[in-house]
Short mmCIF file of C-alpha atoms in Angstrom, two decimals:
data_model
loop_
_atom_site.label_atom_id
_atom_site.label_comp_id
_atom_site.label_asym_id
_atom_site.label_seq_id
_atom_site.Cartn_x
_atom_site.Cartn_y
_atom_site.Cartn_z
CA UNK A 1 0.04 -0.04 -0.14
CA UNK A 2 1.23 3.37 -0.93
CA UNK A 3 0.24 6.55 1.00
CA UNK A 4 0.65 10.08 -0.22
CA UNK A 5 1.74 12.44 2.63
CA UNK A 6 0.91 16.03 1.66
CA UNK A 7 3.51 18.84 1.93
CA UNK A 8 4.00 21.45 4.94
CA UNK A 9 4.88 20.89 8.55
CA UNK A 10 1.83 19.95 10.05
CA UNK A 11 1.66 16.18 11.29
CA UNK A 12 -0.37 13.77 9.24
CA UNK A 13 -1.86 10.71 11.06
CA UNK A 14 -3.33 7.15 10.23
CA UNK A 15 -4.79 4.78 12.54
CA UNK A 16 -3.58 1.14 12.16
CA UNK A 17 -5.79 -1.54 13.23
CA UNK A 18 -6.46 -5.22 12.89
CA UNK A 19 -9.94 -5.18 11.33
CA UNK A 20 -9.21 -7.98 8.87
CA UNK A 21 -8.29 -10.70 11.75
CA UNK A 22 -10.73 -13.38 12.86
CA UNK A 23 -13.32 -12.18 15.15
CA UNK A 24 -12.00 -14.29 17.86
CA UNK A 25 -8.40 -12.72 17.55
CA UNK A 26 -7.93 -10.31 20.72
CA UNK A 27 -6.72 -7.70 17.88
CA UNK A 28 -10.01 -7.82 16.02
CA UNK A 29 -11.81 -4.55 15.35
CA UNK A 30 -15.63 -5.02 14.12
CA UNK A 31 -15.53 -1.88 12.07
CA UNK A 32 -15.40 -2.76 8.57
CA UNK A 33 -12.67 -1.33 6.33
CA UNK A 34 -11.51 0.65 9.28
CA UNK A 35 -7.70 0.04 8.62
CA UNK A 36 -5.15 -1.79 7.08
CA UNK A 37 -3.95 -5.29 8.46
CA UNK A 38 -0.47 -5.30 9.68
CA UNK A 39 1.23 -8.46 11.01
CA UNK A 40 1.30 -9.24 14.58
CA UNK A 41 4.26 -8.81 16.76
CA UNK A 42 3.77 -12.23 18.48
CA UNK A 43 3.87 -14.27 14.77
CA UNK A 44 7.85 -13.94 15.06
CA UNK A 45 10.47 -11.21 14.63
CA UNK A 46 11.15 -11.69 11.05
CA UNK A 47 7.89 -10.67 9.73
CA UNK A 48 6.83 -7.31 8.75
CA UNK A 49 4.40 -5.36 6.44
CA UNK A 50 5.79 -2.79 4.40
CA UNK A 51 4.00 0.63 3.90
CA UNK A 52 5.57 2.80 0.94
CA UNK A 53 5.10 6.42 1.92
CA UNK A 54 5.34 9.12 -1.24
CA UNK A 55 6.40 12.69 -0.06
CA UNK A 56 7.90 15.64 -1.35
CA UNK A 57 11.50 15.10 -2.46
CA UNK A 58 12.60 18.19 -0.79
CA UNK A 59 11.34 16.98 2.63
CA UNK A 60 12.60 14.52 5.30
CA UNK A 61 10.06 12.06 6.82
CA UNK A 62 9.88 11.54 10.40
CA UNK A 63 7.63 8.88 12.04
CA UNK A 64 6.28 7.65 15.65
CA UNK A 65 4.38 4.36 16.14
CA UNK A 66 2.30 5.35 19.10
CA UNK A 67 1.31 1.67 20.41
CA UNK A 68 2.88 -1.46 20.89
CA UNK A 69 4.89 -2.78 18.02
CA UNK A 70 7.99 -2.16 16.04
CA UNK A 71 8.57 0.27 13.12
CA UNK A 72 11.65 0.05 10.93
CA UNK A 73 13.03 2.27 7.90
CA UNK A 74 15.04 -1.00 6.34
CA UNK A 75 12.57 -2.04 3.85
CA UNK A 76 13.92 0.30 1.21
CA UNK A 77 13.97 3.79 0.48
CA UNK A 78 10.48 5.54 1.28
CA UNK A 79 9.38 2.13 3.01
CA UNK A 80 8.25 1.63 6.51
CA UNK A 81 8.38 -1.98 7.94
CA UNK A 82 5.76 -2.38 10.66
CA UNK A 83 4.96 -4.99 13.15
CA UNK A 84 2.28 -4.65 15.69
CA UNK A 85 1.29 -6.15 19.12
CA UNK A 86 -2.05 -4.12 19.39
CA UNK A 87 -3.66 -1.36 17.18
CA UNK A 88 -1.53 1.66 16.94
CA UNK A 89 -1.56 5.14 15.66
CA UNK A 90 1.28 6.12 13.36
CA UNK A 91 2.31 10.00 13.15
CA UNK A 92 4.12 11.00 10.18
CA UNK A 93 5.54 14.73 10.00
CA UNK A 94 7.75 16.38 7.33
CA UNK A 95 10.76 18.66 7.72
CA UNK A 96 13.81 19.93 6.11
CA UNK A 97 16.28 17.58 7.66
CA UNK A 98 17.04 13.82 8.20
CA UNK A 99 17.87 13.09 12.01
CA UNK A 100 19.66 9.59 12.71
CA UNK A 101 20.17 8.71 16.40
CA UNK A 102 21.86 5.73 17.98
CA UNK A 103 21.96 3.91 21.41
CA UNK A 104 24.78 6.07 22.72
CA UNK A 105 22.82 9.12 22.48
CA UNK A 106 24.53 10.67 19.39
CA UNK A 107 22.64 12.32 16.27
CA UNK A 108 23.35 12.94 12.89
CA UNK A 109 21.55 15.67 10.83
CA UNK A 110 21.50 15.79 6.89
CA UNK A 111 19.83 18.83 5.30
CA UNK A 112 17.55 17.46 2.45
CA UNK A 113 18.54 18.38 -0.89
CA UNK A 114 16.15 16.71 -3.20
CA UNK A 115 18.78 14.98 -5.03
CA UNK A 116 17.54 12.05 -6.99
CA UNK A 117 14.02 13.71 -7.75
CA UNK A 118 14.45 13.08 -11.32
CA UNK A 119 14.66 9.01 -10.57
CA UNK A 120 11.38 9.63 -8.69
CA UNK A 121 12.76 10.10 -4.96
CA UNK A 122 14.41 12.42 -2.86
CA UNK A 123 17.61 11.52 -0.79
CA UNK A 124 15.83 11.33 2.63
CA UNK A 125 14.61 7.68 1.68
CA UNK A 126 18.33 6.55 1.57
CA UNK A 127 19.62 8.65 4.34
CA UNK A 128 16.85 7.57 6.84
CA UNK A 129 17.94 4.00 6.28
CA UNK A 130 21.36 4.63 7.52
CA UNK A 131 22.90 3.88 11.00
CA UNK A 132 25.25 6.14 12.79
CA UNK A 133 28.18 4.32 14.52
CA UNK A 134 29.95 6.19 17.02
CA UNK A 135 32.70 3.85 18.69
CA UNK A 136 35.34 4.69 21.18
CA UNK A 137 38.52 3.20 19.91
CA UNK A 138 41.33 1.50 21.93
CA UNK A 139 44.58 -0.07 21.74
CA UNK A 140 46.65 0.95 18.78
CA UNK A 141 43.89 2.88 16.83
CA UNK A 142 43.60 5.17 20.12
CA UNK A 143 47.40 5.53 20.58
CA UNK A 144 47.97 6.60 16.77
CA UNK A 145 45.50 9.49 16.93
CA UNK A 146 46.58 10.39 20.45
CA UNK A 147 50.00 10.71 19.17
CA UNK A 148 48.83 12.92 16.07
CA UNK A 149 46.89 15.13 18.43
CA UNK A 150 49.50 15.77 20.88
CA UNK A 151 52.13 16.25 18.34
CA UNK A 152 49.76 18.92 16.85
CA UNK A 153 48.81 20.86 19.97
CA UNK A 154 50.22 21.50 23.33
CA UNK A 155 47.82 21.38 26.69
CA UNK A 156 45.75 18.16 25.93
CA UNK A 157 44.68 16.95 29.56
CA UNK A 158 42.06 14.39 28.67
CA UNK A 159 40.58 13.04 25.34
CA UNK A 160 38.31 10.25 23.99
CA UNK A 161 38.96 8.86 20.66
CA UNK A 162 36.09 7.77 18.45
CA UNK A 163 35.59 5.96 15.03
CA UNK A 164 32.68 7.74 13.35
CA UNK A 165 30.75 6.66 10.14
CA UNK A 166 27.49 5.71 8.59
CA UNK A 167 26.37 2.20 7.67
CA UNK A 168 23.64 1.16 5.19
CA UNK A 169 21.23 -1.70 6.52
CA UNK A 170 23.64 -4.27 5.18
CA UNK A 171 26.36 -3.06 7.62
CA UNK A 172 28.59 -1.47 4.79
CA UNK A 173 30.16 2.01 5.18
CA UNK A 174 28.36 4.81 3.66
CA UNK A 175 30.50 7.65 2.47
CA UNK A 176 29.14 11.20 2.32
CA UNK A 177 28.68 12.15 -1.33
CA UNK A 178 31.12 14.89 -2.68
CA UNK A 179 29.74 18.46 -1.86
CA UNK A 180 27.58 17.12 0.81
CA UNK A 181 28.05 17.56 4.61
CA UNK A 182 26.44 16.41 8.09
CA UNK A 183 26.07 17.61 11.46
CA UNK A 184 27.19 15.22 14.22
CA UNK A 185 26.13 15.90 17.96
CA UNK A 186 27.68 14.07 20.65
CA UNK A 187 27.03 13.70 24.34
CA UNK A 188 30.15 14.82 26.24
CA UNK A 189 31.76 12.10 28.04
CA UNK A 190 31.61 12.01 31.89
CA UNK A 191 35.51 12.64 32.18
CA UNK A 192 35.57 15.46 30.00
CA UNK A 193 34.41 19.08 30.50
CA UNK A 194 32.37 21.32 28.37
CA UNK A 195 34.87 24.29 29.05
CA UNK A 196 37.73 24.40 26.54
CA UNK A 197 36.49 21.27 24.56
CA UNK A 198 37.61 20.60 21.08
CA UNK A 199 36.80 18.22 18.49
CA UNK A 200 39.72 17.23 16.06
CA UNK A 201 39.59 15.15 13.01
CA UNK A 202 42.73 12.69 12.66
CA UNK A 203 43.24 11.84 8.79
CA UNK A 204 45.04 8.45 7.72
CA UNK A 205 47.99 10.23 7.27
CA UNK A 206 47.90 11.64 10.86
CA UNK A 207 46.73 15.23 9.77
CA UNK A 208 45.11 16.94 12.42
CA UNK A 209 42.49 19.36 11.83
CA UNK A 210 40.21 21.31 14.44
CA UNK A 211 36.48 20.89 13.60
CA UNK A 212 35.57 24.25 15.47
CA UNK A 213 32.95 22.29 17.26
CA UNK A 214 29.95 23.99 18.97
CA UNK A 215 29.60 23.04 22.71
CA UNK A 216 26.10 23.14 24.40
CA UNK A 217 27.10 22.99 28.07
CA UNK A 218 23.71 23.16 29.34
CA UNK A 219 22.55 20.04 27.37
CA UNK A 220 25.96 18.22 27.74
CA UNK A 221 26.63 17.85 23.91
CA UNK A 222 29.00 19.07 21.45
CA UNK A 223 28.36 19.47 17.66
CA UNK A 224 30.32 19.61 14.40
CA UNK A 225 29.87 19.62 10.70
CA UNK A 226 31.88 17.27 8.59
CA UNK A 227 31.92 16.30 4.86
CA UNK A 228 33.85 13.01 5.60
CA UNK A 229 34.08 10.30 8.23
CA UNK A 230 37.17 8.36 10.03
CA UNK A 231 38.81 9.20 13.35
CA UNK A 232 37.64 11.85 15.62
CA UNK A 233 39.06 13.09 18.97
CA UNK A 234 37.30 14.74 21.78
CA UNK A 235 39.81 16.62 24.02
CA UNK A 236 40.02 19.12 26.76
CA UNK A 237 42.74 21.55 26.03
CA UNK A 238 44.42 24.24 28.06
CA UNK A 239 43.35 27.63 26.90
CA UNK A 240 46.67 29.24 27.17
CA UNK A 241 48.09 26.35 25.15
CA UNK A 242 45.44 26.21 22.26
CA UNK A 243 46.90 26.80 18.91
CA UNK A 244 44.58 29.57 16.86
CA UNK A 245 43.45 28.06 13.61
CA UNK A 246 40.38 28.95 11.02
CA UNK A 247 37.76 26.52 10.17
CA UNK A 248 39.24 23.42 8.47
CA UNK A 249 42.96 24.72 8.93
CA UNK A 250 45.41 22.06 9.95
CA UNK A 251 47.09 22.44 13.38
CA UNK A 252 51.01 23.07 13.47
CA UNK A 253 53.13 20.53 15.07
CA UNK A 254 53.81 22.05 18.69
CA UNK A 255 52.85 19.74 20.96
CA UNK A 256 54.31 16.77 23.49
CA UNK A 257 53.63 13.18 22.09
CA UNK A 258 53.97 11.90 25.22
CA UNK A 259 50.51 12.23 26.24
CA UNK A 260 48.27 9.64 24.69
CA UNK A 261 44.71 8.40 26.04
CA UNK A 262 44.27 4.71 25.59
CA UNK A 263 40.80 3.19 26.04
CA UNK A 264 40.76 0.14 28.26
CA UNK A 265 44.14 0.20 29.75
CA UNK A 266 47.33 2.14 30.05
CA UNK A 267 49.98 1.70 27.17
CA UNK A 268 53.52 0.48 28.39
CA UNK A 269 56.22 3.06 27.73
CA UNK A 270 54.06 6.18 28.04
CA UNK A 271 54.68 9.11 30.26
CA UNK A 272 52.33 8.77 33.21
CA UNK A 273 51.18 12.35 33.71
CA UNK A 274 47.81 13.12 32.23
CA UNK A 275 47.24 9.21 31.21
CA UNK A 276 43.63 8.58 31.35
CA UNK A 277 42.31 4.83 31.00
CA UNK A 278 38.96 4.49 29.45
CA UNK A 279 36.61 1.78 28.26
CA UNK A 280 36.07 1.11 24.40
CA UNK A 281 33.77 -0.50 22.04
CA UNK A 282 35.24 -2.22 19.03
CA UNK A 283 34.30 -1.35 15.65
CA UNK A 284 31.80 -3.79 14.49
#
């Protein structure tokens, strides 16, 4: 079934019920033609009903299932996969950006450009199927990034090393298309201060770039805009030691490479001052 969602910002709502079930089924609704039959949640986790939603190519579709059940955006661009445990209400809203969240409390926003309109769909259908990965790194990966940051700048007191990227529904990495960009918002880790907090990008060749992040101390978050993914470092830097840079400008090498934060355990042979041990999640 295909639903046409009108343009504009007002929410659009449909009621999903189980009116086509047998009368003795607890989800049965006696109203004729009162809704669309969707698979029950107790029929097994692999069974979903697909609902294709048609909406303007310059808009992003957000959705919320108010009821007991599951809704996924993995059935294909512009398709909602729905499984119900009871009758529910589906709320649909259009906006100008796609928002992706993950279990770590991180979010990514992407402004809808309408790319792909000639093929009959905008880019939101694709972007909304992606997953945001924000893994802490440890061992050699954390040490290499920590060395690069400390070589580039003095005064680093504490840092967290992250692998940040997007994955498609099959687990393959998704590269941001050329000329496009996204905004990433991360919760500030407990051991980091919102004051004098920086986000650095560390390229594969060790080049370090200050992302000129925006800190929201009240919300406990830090945000930055990027056109590419790989390794990022959240770090507190003593203000008198910060190297002044412009947006996107690479930091000059002025720091002490002895300070490296390793997730998990202290690395042998490193200077003890300033070393912080942190847990980590391996990249899947």
